[in-house]
Amino acid sequence: MPPPASARTRRTRALVKAEDRVARTVITLGGISVVVAVLGICVYLLLTVLPLFEGGSASPRPDAPIDSGIGSPLAIVMDEDAAAATVLTADGTLRTIRLADGSLIDERPLLESGGPPTAMQPPDPSATILAAGADRSLTLATLDFASTLLSVGSAPPATGVVGARIEDARAVLDPTRTTGGLVRATGAGEHRLIVPIVRRAQIPALDGMPGTPTRLATAESRSGDRYLVALDAQGQGIFASSRTITPLGEAPRTQWTSIPLPPLDAVPDWLFVTADAQAILLVHRDGRFVRLAPAGSSVAIAESGRLVPEGTSITAATMLLGGLSVVVGDDAGAVHAFFTAPDPDAGTTDAFRLIEGHNFRVSDAPITALAPASRDRLILAADANGRATLVHMTSQKVVATLAARLDNLAALRPSPRADAIALADAAGRIDLWSVTLGHPKASMHALFGRPVYEGQREGEYVYQSSAGSDRAELKMSLVPLLFGTLKATIFATIFAVPLAVLAAVYTSEFVSPRSRRFIKPTIELMASLPSVVLGFVAAIVVAPLLASILPQALTCMVVVPIVVLLGAQVWQLAPPRVATRVRGMGQVGLVAIAAGIGVLAGAALTPAFQAALFSPSRAEALARAGSVETVAAEDRPTWIGDRRSLSPPETRRLRDQGLYFRSGNVVRPVEPPAERAADVQAIIERNGLDRPDLRAWLNGTYGGPVPGWLGVLFPPAMIIAWIVAHWLTATPFRSLGSNRAVAIAGLLRFGAILLGAALLDAAASFGLAAAGLDPRDSILGPFSVRNSTVVGIIMGFAIIPIIYTIAEDAMRGVPEGLRLASLGAGATPWQTAVRVVLPVAASGIFSACMIGLGRAVGETMIVLMATGNSPEMNWNMFSGFRTLAANIAVELPESDKGSTHYRVLFLCGLLLFALTFLINTTAEIVRQHVRRRNASL
């Protein structure tokens, strides 16, 4: 007799066991592969990024220092390949030597007259020298090298090369020097002919120069104009500028104009003029300086002071690439960089001030010589111990430090590519070093600090990875990109999290299963929309629509929630037999109807709100129409000083006093005289200067801060008022017997909440305005069509399905017994949802929100298409920004592999990786903590 069915032993088939083992192995290997892949990506990013923070290196050439026999050098200039160098000596002779053995290639005087110059400006970054002859003539000489690629057995071209020839074919086959040039093998059967070039330009006699120049300075602007300063031994001199004119059908010609300098107390040790002609800087060895400012047809003393601390003297000085920064070295081993920047509060004649942009110590010994690079903002500093340090001024990164094999360094210079350094001592011996730069523009200070860039009074976070020329500073601070990523995430979260979580609560706790089967798939279907489609809709549809209905949209953001909540309170008055019949989609329809009524009400109320809050006053309309009078000097606010312009906050500060700033003058609006009243009124009406304009208010054209604070603070005021009202009325509500009484009391409480919120909002708004705070300096500001609000809305739609799905599943996973116990104890469904379901499902809801944040952090296409993609740093909801992901998408295709820019973009990717890892790790830690806390439920 067979055993009963309950006693039979059920055996799993071998095939099922094998399938289970295979599945377990595949899943395990898949999980391990994912972890390995993620770690591999992280390691690859790290290996790509780490070289950014490593320094360069310098190594001496194998040969010992060469003895050129050229005498005491003042300056040295090398060719591209560091094969030849032109040395300027104190007697005004230019000698070009072969750096391999010191043999002489070419020799010529600096001046065409052949005599020694009475004054010289050392070579600037472009290797240009300004020299004065005994006859008071001025010569502008530029040192360069012509490089020509030669084939085997060929002769150099007859044109384009100065002073060079090859004796025979053996000179080509055996690299050596020629009469005026150097032939250097380049491999593959080719040779390169390197010939020194000296381009001279004679400057015509300048009017007003009283004596023989002893100090000279020159600079070239970006437009090609040349500025020149000359001083004689008595401290008298001129400032001259050139302008090139090209008449129609004629050859270009240069016109020079000169202006005498004011009398000086002493002749400076160094003289400089900036490439923008904003400053003529006279630097004294004892640390003092005087800045002269050209203005029109005169030059005035703008300011004076010290460049280095008391007790410290200046030992070397030069100009940095670009001609805007003066770099000085002192006897304490420090290097300082100075440039002019606008400062209305400086009290100077030109409203500019000399700013110390960089200050760092490179040695413990006095700095003896400085030399700038010709294609980058590198500076080479030599000290009294024979050490030379190569530093990038903007990033303040020490690229390389080397110990010269010479004593008493007299001249030094990086090669044009900065891959070699030549050091020369007073005896003419030259020590040549090879340099590996690495990535000098990148450092922690440049990428995450606040460098002080040329023309700025203080450090700023700026990202500008490309520039029009080598003269401009690259600004690669990643802080604006991090800020933009954070801003995009916050705006999207503010929009998405409340909608997604409340929708999850509604479908999980209040909607019938039949309606839920329709609602949930519909919301989840939103996740199938590609980011590029959402970005396209944002850029083409949402952004222009928001720009055209901005006042209505902002009004509806306040009115629609109030109307929906008011409708919910009114619905409580409905008879139970009616309320019980409306379920599921019927309730959704009622909410939609209430929202539609709110939209219509908001659109209807917009003109009244705009007229009440954003209308210009009569005085503002008169000022915009030009009916003003200039304020007397004694009535002019002292804080304005001698300014040419005011910032928006300063303009609003002045307007609070009933004054306005027009073309450098402080004015006040006045009623026009009778004969002009009609014309002024016609201007006001024709241009709509007295009509409310929200965009003009946002731009700071008129109006005070109170209207903005009223709109910004109303939502938090409503929340505070609701919390207070709920706390005060919780006990009385329990004593009400009938549902109708509760509904009427709830309606009255809602009215009290609205009134209390309005009073609290008004009190806070006037208080903040009285404290001098304006929302247009923070959350509000000038309106841009593609802005943060558009991105927040569209990105919110992208992450709502993720948050909603996970949160709804978490709430559906709460044991049904907990709900039944709560309802059996007398709690309402809402109380059950808020006090039982939400706390138990908190870990899943939090994980959902964090996963949504991770999705927002890495979003690319929506941000790229829906915002201006400008790396700004402000919380203005109507301005754009740039995120790390968008920056990678925009710039990576155009970056050179292995370049600094390329690795900085990989650093952006590493930061994104770290942010995502941090978000996910935090979510998992919180989830596990809440799960352990609720494990007993």
mmCIF file of N, CA, C and O in Angstrom, residues 815-886:
data_model
loop_
_atom_site.group_PDB
_atom_site.id
_atom_site.type_symbol
_atom_site.label_atom_id
_atom_site.label_comp_id
_atom_site.label_asym_id
_atom_site.label_seq_id
_atom_site.Cartn_x
_atom_site.Cartn_y
_atom_site.Cartn_z
ATOM 1 N N PRO A 815 3.172 46.067 6.084
ATOM 2 C CA PRO A 815 2.202 45.008 6.417
ATOM 3 C C PRO A 815 0.797 45.566 6.559
ATOM 4 O O PRO A 815 0.579 46.614 7.193
ATOM 5 N N GLU A 816 -0.163 44.863 5.977
ATOM 6 C CA GLU A 816 -1.549 45.318 6.024
ATOM 7 C C GLU A 816 -2.079 45.333 7.457
ATOM 8 O O GLU A 816 -2.974 46.129 7.787
ATOM 9 N N GLY A 817 -1.519 44.486 8.304
ATOM 10 C CA GLY A 817 -1.985 44.460 9.690
ATOM 11 C C GLY A 817 -1.761 45.772 10.413
ATOM 12 O O GLY A 817 -2.547 46.147 11.295
ATOM 13 N N LEU A 818 -0.708 46.481 10.081
ATOM 14 C CA LEU A 818 -0.471 47.776 10.711
ATOM 15 C C LEU A 818 -1.550 48.779 10.326
ATOM 16 O O LEU A 818 -2.015 49.563 11.168
ATOM 17 N N ARG A 819 -1.970 48.746 9.053
ATOM 18 C CA ARG A 819 -3.041 49.655 8.636
ATOM 19 C C ARG A 819 -4.342 49.322 9.361
ATOM 20 O O ARG A 819 -5.046 50.226 9.860
ATOM 21 N N LEU A 820 -4.664 48.032 9.394
ATOM 22 C CA LEU A 820 -5.919 47.626 10.025
ATOM 23 C C LEU A 820 -5.920 47.958 11.515
ATOM 24 O O LEU A 820 -6.943 48.389 12.073
ATOM 25 N N ALA A 821 -4.772 47.799 12.161
ATOM 26 C CA ALA A 821 -4.695 48.129 13.586
ATOM 27 C C ALA A 821 -4.904 49.614 13.812
ATOM 28 O O ALA A 821 -5.590 50.026 14.756
ATOM 29 N N SER A 822 -4.331 50.429 12.943
ATOM 30 C CA SER A 822 -4.496 51.868 13.086
ATOM 31 C C SER A 822 -5.933 52.290 12.835
ATOM 32 O O SER A 822 -6.503 53.083 13.597
ATOM 33 N N LEU A 823 -6.524 51.758 11.770
ATOM 34 C CA LEU A 823 -7.921 52.106 11.491
ATOM 35 C C LEU A 823 -8.844 51.589 12.579
ATOM 36 O O LEU A 823 -9.827 52.249 12.950
ATOM 37 N N GLY A 824 -8.546 50.411 13.133
ATOM 38 C CA GLY A 824 -9.372 49.871 14.207
ATOM 39 C C GLY A 824 -9.280 50.682 15.475
ATOM 40 O O GLY A 824 -10.214 50.687 16.281
ATOM 41 N N ALA A 825 -8.158 51.375 15.669
ATOM 42 C CA ALA A 825 -7.999 52.213 16.864
ATOM 43 C C ALA A 825 -8.675 53.567 16.703
ATOM 44 O O ALA A 825 -8.606 54.399 17.614
ATOM 45 N N GLY A 826 -9.304 53.807 15.541
ATOM 46 C CA GLY A 826 -10.028 55.051 15.344
ATOM 47 C C GLY A 826 -9.324 56.092 14.517
ATOM 48 O O GLY A 826 -9.839 57.211 14.364
ATOM 49 N N ALA A 827 -8.157 55.775 13.975
ATOM 50 C CA ALA A 827 -7.442 56.748 13.155
ATOM 51 C C ALA A 827 -8.086 56.855 11.784
ATOM 52 O O ALA A 827 -8.668 55.899 11.258
ATOM 53 N N THR A 828 -7.994 58.006 11.195
ATOM 54 C CA THR A 828 -8.493 58.223 9.844
ATOM 55 C C THR A 828 -7.487 57.646 8.848
ATOM 56 O O THR A 828 -6.314 57.403 9.191
ATOM 57 N N PRO A 829 -7.897 57.447 7.588
ATOM 58 C CA PRO A 829 -6.930 56.970 6.589
ATOM 59 C C PRO A 829 -5.727 57.904 6.427
ATOM 60 O O PRO A 829 -4.608 57.428 6.217
ATOM 61 N N TRP A 830 -5.965 59.214 6.516
ATOM 62 C CA TRP A 830 -4.846 60.153 6.397
ATOM 63 C C TRP A 830 -3.904 60.010 7.585
ATOM 64 O O TRP A 830 -2.677 60.026 7.420
ATOM 65 N N GLN A 831 -4.444 59.909 8.796
ATOM 66 C CA GLN A 831 -3.598 59.719 9.962
ATOM 67 C C GLN A 831 -2.836 58.401 9.879
ATOM 68 O O GLN A 831 -1.663 58.317 10.265
ATOM 69 N N THR A 832 -3.479 57.397 9.357
ATOM 70 C CA THR A 832 -2.789 56.113 9.187
ATOM 71 C C THR A 832 -1.636 56.232 8.200
ATOM 72 O O THR A 832 -0.540 55.702 8.424
ATOM 73 N N ALA A 833 -1.889 56.943 7.114
ATOM 74 C CA ALA A 833 -0.846 57.098 6.097
ATOM 75 C C ALA A 833 0.341 57.887 6.637
ATOM 76 O O ALA A 833 1.504 57.533 6.400
ATOM 77 N N VAL A 834 0.054 58.958 7.379
ATOM 78 C CA VAL A 834 1.123 59.856 7.825
ATOM 79 C C VAL A 834 1.858 59.280 9.034
ATOM 80 O O VAL A 834 3.096 59.360 9.105
ATOM 81 N N ARG A 835 1.131 58.676 9.976
ATOM 82 C CA ARG A 835 1.739 58.280 11.241
ATOM 83 C C ARG A 835 2.143 56.813 11.306
ATOM 84 O O ARG A 835 2.872 56.421 12.208
ATOM 85 N N VAL A 836 1.675 56.011 10.362
ATOM 86 C CA VAL A 836 2.005 54.588 10.395
ATOM 87 C C VAL A 836 2.756 54.185 9.135
ATOM 88 O O VAL A 836 3.880 53.668 9.193
ATOM 89 N N VAL A 837 2.150 54.406 7.984
ATOM 90 C CA VAL A 837 2.727 53.917 6.730
ATOM 91 C C VAL A 837 4.020 54.648 6.394
ATOM 92 O O VAL A 837 5.044 54.017 6.072
ATOM 93 N N LEU A 838 3.991 55.977 6.445
ATOM 94 C CA LEU A 838 5.190 56.740 6.075
ATOM 95 C C LEU A 838 6.389 56.434 6.972
ATOM 96 O O LEU A 838 7.497 56.236 6.473
ATOM 97 N N PRO A 839 6.257 56.388 8.289
ATOM 98 C CA PRO A 839 7.436 56.033 9.106
ATOM 99 C C PRO A 839 7.981 54.643 8.812
ATOM 100 O O PRO A 839 9.196 54.435 8.783
ATOM 101 N N VAL A 840 7.081 53.664 8.599
ATOM 102 C CA VAL A 840 7.562 52.315 8.341
ATOM 103 C C VAL A 840 8.262 52.244 6.983
ATOM 104 O O VAL A 840 9.285 51.565 6.825
ATOM 105 N N ALA A 841 7.730 52.960 6.005
ATOM 106 C CA ALA A 841 8.307 52.933 4.653
ATOM 107 C C ALA A 841 9.359 54.012 4.444
ATOM 108 O O ALA A 841 9.765 54.256 3.304
ATOM 109 N N ALA A 842 9.795 54.639 5.522
ATOM 110 C CA ALA A 842 10.710 55.790 5.376
ATOM 111 C C ALA A 842 12.008 55.418 4.679
ATOM 112 O O ALA A 842 12.559 56.202 3.902
ATOM 113 N N SER A 843 12.512 54.204 4.953
ATOM 114 C CA SER A 843 13.783 53.823 4.327
ATOM 115 C C SER A 843 13.645 53.734 2.817
ATOM 116 O O SER A 843 14.503 54.206 2.065
ATOM 117 N N GLY A 844 12.550 53.125 2.363
ATOM 118 C CA GLY A 844 12.348 53.042 0.922
ATOM 119 C C GLY A 844 12.098 54.391 0.290
ATOM 120 O O GLY A 844 12.576 54.665 -0.819
ATOM 121 N N ILE A 845 11.339 55.251 0.979
ATOM 122 C CA ILE A 845 11.068 56.590 0.428
ATOM 123 C C ILE A 845 12.356 57.402 0.356
ATOM 124 O O ILE A 845 12.618 58.096 -0.647
ATOM 125 N N PHE A 846 13.164 57.292 1.395
ATOM 126 C CA PHE A 846 14.426 58.018 1.371
ATOM 127 C C PHE A 846 15.320 57.499 0.252
ATOM 128 O O PHE A 846 15.960 58.282 -0.471
ATOM 129 N N SER A 847 15.371 56.191 0.078
ATOM 130 C CA SER A 847 16.164 55.632 -1.012
ATOM 131 C C SER A 847 15.648 56.118 -2.356
ATOM 132 O O SER A 847 16.438 56.419 -3.271
ATOM 133 N N ALA A 848 14.341 56.201 -2.493
ATOM 134 C CA ALA A 848 13.771 56.699 -3.745
ATOM 135 C C ALA A 848 14.213 58.129 -4.021
ATOM 136 O O ALA A 848 14.600 58.465 -5.154
ATOM 137 N N CYS A 849 14.164 58.965 -2.993
ATOM 138 C CA CYS A 849 14.580 60.364 -3.177
ATOM 139 C C CYS A 849 16.067 60.456 -3.510
ATOM 140 O O CYS A 849 16.467 61.236 -4.381
ATOM 141 N N MET A 850 16.886 59.656 -2.869
ATOM 142 C CA MET A 850 18.316 59.702 -3.134
ATOM 143 C C MET A 850 18.640 59.180 -4.533
ATOM 144 O O MET A 850 19.527 59.702 -5.218
ATOM 145 N N ILE A 851 17.934 58.155 -4.976
ATOM 146 C CA ILE A 851 18.153 57.668 -6.341
ATOM 147 C C ILE A 851 17.724 58.738 -7.347
ATOM 148 O O ILE A 851 18.362 58.937 -8.384
ATOM 149 N N GLY A 852 16.641 59.434 -7.037
ATOM 150 C CA GLY A 852 16.247 60.550 -7.897
ATOM 151 C C GLY A 852 17.304 61.638 -7.931
ATOM 152 O O GLY A 852 17.587 62.222 -8.987
ATOM 153 N N LEU A 853 17.910 61.921 -6.778
ATOM 154 C CA LEU A 853 18.996 62.902 -6.728
ATOM 155 C C LEU A 853 20.171 62.447 -7.587
ATOM 156 O O LEU A 853 20.765 63.245 -8.321
ATOM 157 N N GLY A 854 20.510 61.152 -7.488
ATOM 158 C CA GLY A 854 21.596 60.638 -8.317
ATOM 159 C C GLY A 854 21.303 60.776 -9.791
ATOM 160 O O GLY A 854 22.194 61.069 -10.597
ATOM 161 N N ARG A 855 20.058 60.573 -10.168
ATOM 162 C CA ARG A 855 19.660 60.753 -11.570
ATOM 163 C C ARG A 855 19.792 62.208 -11.978
ATOM 164 O O ARG A 855 20.246 62.514 -13.092
ATOM 165 N N ALA A 856 19.419 63.124 -11.095
ATOM 166 C CA ALA A 856 19.502 64.543 -11.422
ATOM 167 C C ALA A 856 20.955 65.019 -11.501
ATOM 168 O O ALA A 856 21.292 65.870 -12.328
ATOM 169 N N VAL A 857 21.810 64.485 -10.631
ATOM 170 C CA VAL A 857 23.211 64.902 -10.631
ATOM 171 C C VAL A 857 23.877 64.599 -11.964
ATOM 172 O O VAL A 857 24.651 65.396 -12.493
ATOM 173 N N GLY A 858 23.590 63.449 -12.537
ATOM 174 C CA GLY A 858 24.254 63.055 -13.769
ATOM 175 C C GLY A 858 23.525 63.436 -15.029
ATOM 176 O O GLY A 858 23.995 63.088 -16.125
ATOM 177 N N GLU A 859 22.413 64.160 -14.939
ATOM 178 C CA GLU A 859 21.656 64.523 -16.132
ATOM 179 C C GLU A 859 22.470 65.458 -17.030
ATOM 180 O O GLU A 859 23.128 66.378 -16.558
ATOM 181 N N THR A 860 22.395 65.208 -18.331
ATOM 182 C CA THR A 860 23.214 65.968 -19.279
ATOM 183 C C THR A 860 22.368 66.730 -20.294
ATOM 184 O O THR A 860 22.437 67.952 -20.392
ATOM 185 N N MET A 861 21.546 66.003 -21.064
ATOM 186 C CA MET A 861 20.891 66.618 -22.210
ATOM 187 C C MET A 861 19.865 67.668 -21.805
ATOM 188 O O MET A 861 19.741 68.705 -22.467
ATOM 189 N N ILE A 862 19.125 67.424 -20.731
ATOM 190 C CA ILE A 862 18.139 68.421 -20.308
ATOM 191 C C ILE A 862 18.838 69.713 -19.922
ATOM 192 O O ILE A 862 18.435 70.809 -20.329
ATOM 193 N N VAL A 863 19.899 69.587 -19.129
ATOM 194 C CA VAL A 863 20.647 70.783 -18.718
ATOM 195 C C VAL A 863 21.281 71.458 -19.921
ATOM 196 O O VAL A 863 21.290 72.687 -20.040
ATOM 197 N N LEU A 864 21.810 70.665 -20.825
ATOM 198 C CA LEU A 864 22.504 71.214 -21.981
ATOM 199 C C LEU A 864 21.566 72.014 -22.877
ATOM 200 O O LEU A 864 21.955 73.049 -23.431
ATOM 201 N N MET A 865 20.311 71.572 -23.015
ATOM 202 C CA MET A 865 19.390 72.206 -23.951
ATOM 203 C C MET A 865 18.464 73.215 -23.297
ATOM 204 O O MET A 865 17.937 74.093 -23.988
ATOM 205 N N ALA A 866 18.256 73.107 -21.994
ATOM 206 C CA ALA A 866 17.244 73.940 -21.340
ATOM 207 C C ALA A 866 17.812 75.092 -20.548
ATOM 208 O O ALA A 866 17.041 75.881 -20.002
ATOM 209 N N THR A 867 19.123 75.204 -20.458
ATOM 210 C CA THR A 867 19.709 76.326 -19.719
ATOM 211 C C THR A 867 20.751 77.007 -20.589
ATOM 212 O O THR A 867 21.173 76.473 -21.615
ATOM 213 N N GLY A 868 21.174 78.166 -20.194
ATOM 214 C CA GLY A 868 22.150 78.916 -20.980
ATOM 215 C C GLY A 868 23.525 78.300 -20.990
ATOM 216 O O GLY A 868 24.397 78.745 -21.740
ATOM 217 N N ASN A 869 23.756 77.287 -20.134
ATOM 218 C CA ASN A 869 25.040 76.584 -20.073
ATOM 219 C C ASN A 869 26.194 77.530 -19.770
ATOM 220 O O ASN A 869 27.313 77.360 -20.247
ATOM 221 N N SER A 870 25.910 78.553 -18.984
ATOM 222 C CA SER A 870 26.947 79.497 -18.575
ATOM 223 C C SER A 870 27.331 79.211 -17.130
ATOM 224 O O SER A 870 26.454 79.053 -16.269
ATOM 225 N N PRO A 871 28.633 79.117 -16.833
ATOM 226 C CA PRO A 871 29.062 78.755 -15.468
ATOM 227 C C PRO A 871 28.908 79.916 -14.484
ATOM 228 O O PRO A 871 29.867 80.563 -14.087
ATOM 229 N N GLU A 872 27.671 80.185 -14.081
ATOM 230 C CA GLU A 872 27.394 81.252 -13.120
ATOM 231 C C GLU A 872 27.310 80.670 -11.716
ATOM 232 O O GLU A 872 27.091 79.470 -11.537
ATOM 233 N N MET A 873 27.447 81.558 -10.750
ATOM 234 C CA MET A 873 27.333 81.148 -9.346
ATOM 235 C C MET A 873 26.374 82.081 -8.624
ATOM 236 O O MET A 873 26.774 83.070 -8.018
ATOM 237 N N ASN A 874 25.081 81.794 -8.747
ATOM 238 C CA ASN A 874 24.066 82.525 -8.006
ATOM 239 C C ASN A 874 22.846 81.629 -7.886
ATOM 240 O O ASN A 874 22.673 80.679 -8.657
ATOM 241 N N TRP A 875 21.988 81.952 -6.933
ATOM 242 C CA TRP A 875 20.786 81.159 -6.705
ATOM 243 C C TRP A 875 19.587 81.720 -7.431
ATOM 244 O O TRP A 875 18.450 81.322 -7.152
ATOM 245 N N ASN A 876 19.791 82.642 -8.340
ATOM 246 C CA ASN A 876 18.696 83.227 -9.096
ATOM 247 C C ASN A 876 17.942 82.141 -9.854
ATOM 248 O O ASN A 876 18.514 81.429 -10.683
ATOM 249 N N MET A 877 16.637 82.016 -9.588
ATOM 250 C CA MET A 877 15.846 80.978 -10.234
ATOM 251 C C MET A 877 15.574 81.279 -11.701
ATOM 252 O O MET A 877 15.076 80.420 -12.424
ATOM 253 N N PHE A 878 15.939 82.478 -12.150
ATOM 254 C CA PHE A 878 15.714 82.847 -13.548
ATOM 255 C C PHE A 878 17.020 82.986 -14.329
ATOM 256 O O PHE A 878 17.036 83.588 -15.397
ATOM 257 N N SER A 879 18.112 82.469 -13.798
ATOM 258 C CA SER A 879 19.385 82.504 -14.514
ATOM 259 C C SER A 879 19.822 81.086 -14.829
ATOM 260 O O SER A 879 19.279 80.116 -14.311
ATOM 261 N N GLY A 880 20.815 80.967 -15.696
ATOM 262 C CA GLY A 880 21.303 79.660 -16.090
ATOM 263 C C GLY A 880 22.464 79.202 -15.237
ATOM 264 O O GLY A 880 22.853 79.844 -14.253
ATOM 265 N N PHE A 881 23.039 78.080 -15.631
ATOM 266 C CA PHE A 881 24.189 77.519 -14.931
ATOM 267 C C PHE A 881 24.807 76.472 -15.849
ATOM 268 O O PHE A 881 24.305 76.195 -16.948
ATOM 269 N N ARG A 882 25.896 75.882 -15.411
ATOM 270 C CA ARG A 882 26.520 74.776 -16.139
ATOM 271 C C ARG A 882 26.868 73.688 -15.142
ATOM 272 O O ARG A 882 27.423 73.970 -14.084
ATOM 273 N N THR A 883 26.558 72.459 -15.488
ATOM 274 C CA THR A 883 26.831 71.330 -14.614
ATOM 275 C C THR A 883 28.076 70.585 -15.082
ATOM 276 O O THR A 883 28.576 70.794 -16.182
ATOM 277 N N LEU A 884 28.562 69.712 -14.216
ATOM 278 C CA LEU A 884 29.726 68.905 -14.572
ATOM 279 C C LEU A 884 29.444 68.026 -15.782
ATOM 280 O O LEU A 884 30.272 67.922 -16.704
ATOM 281 N N ALA A 885 28.284 67.388 -15.810
ATOM 282 C CA ALA A 885 27.967 66.495 -16.922
ATOM 283 C C ALA A 885 27.834 67.261 -18.224
ATOM 284 O O ALA A 885 28.340 66.828 -19.272
ATOM 285 N N ALA A 886 27.164 68.412 -18.199
ATOM 286 C CA ALA A 886 27.021 69.212 -19.417
ATOM 287 C C ALA A 886 28.369 69.731 -19.894
ATOM 288 O O ALA A 886 28.621 69.817 -21.106
#
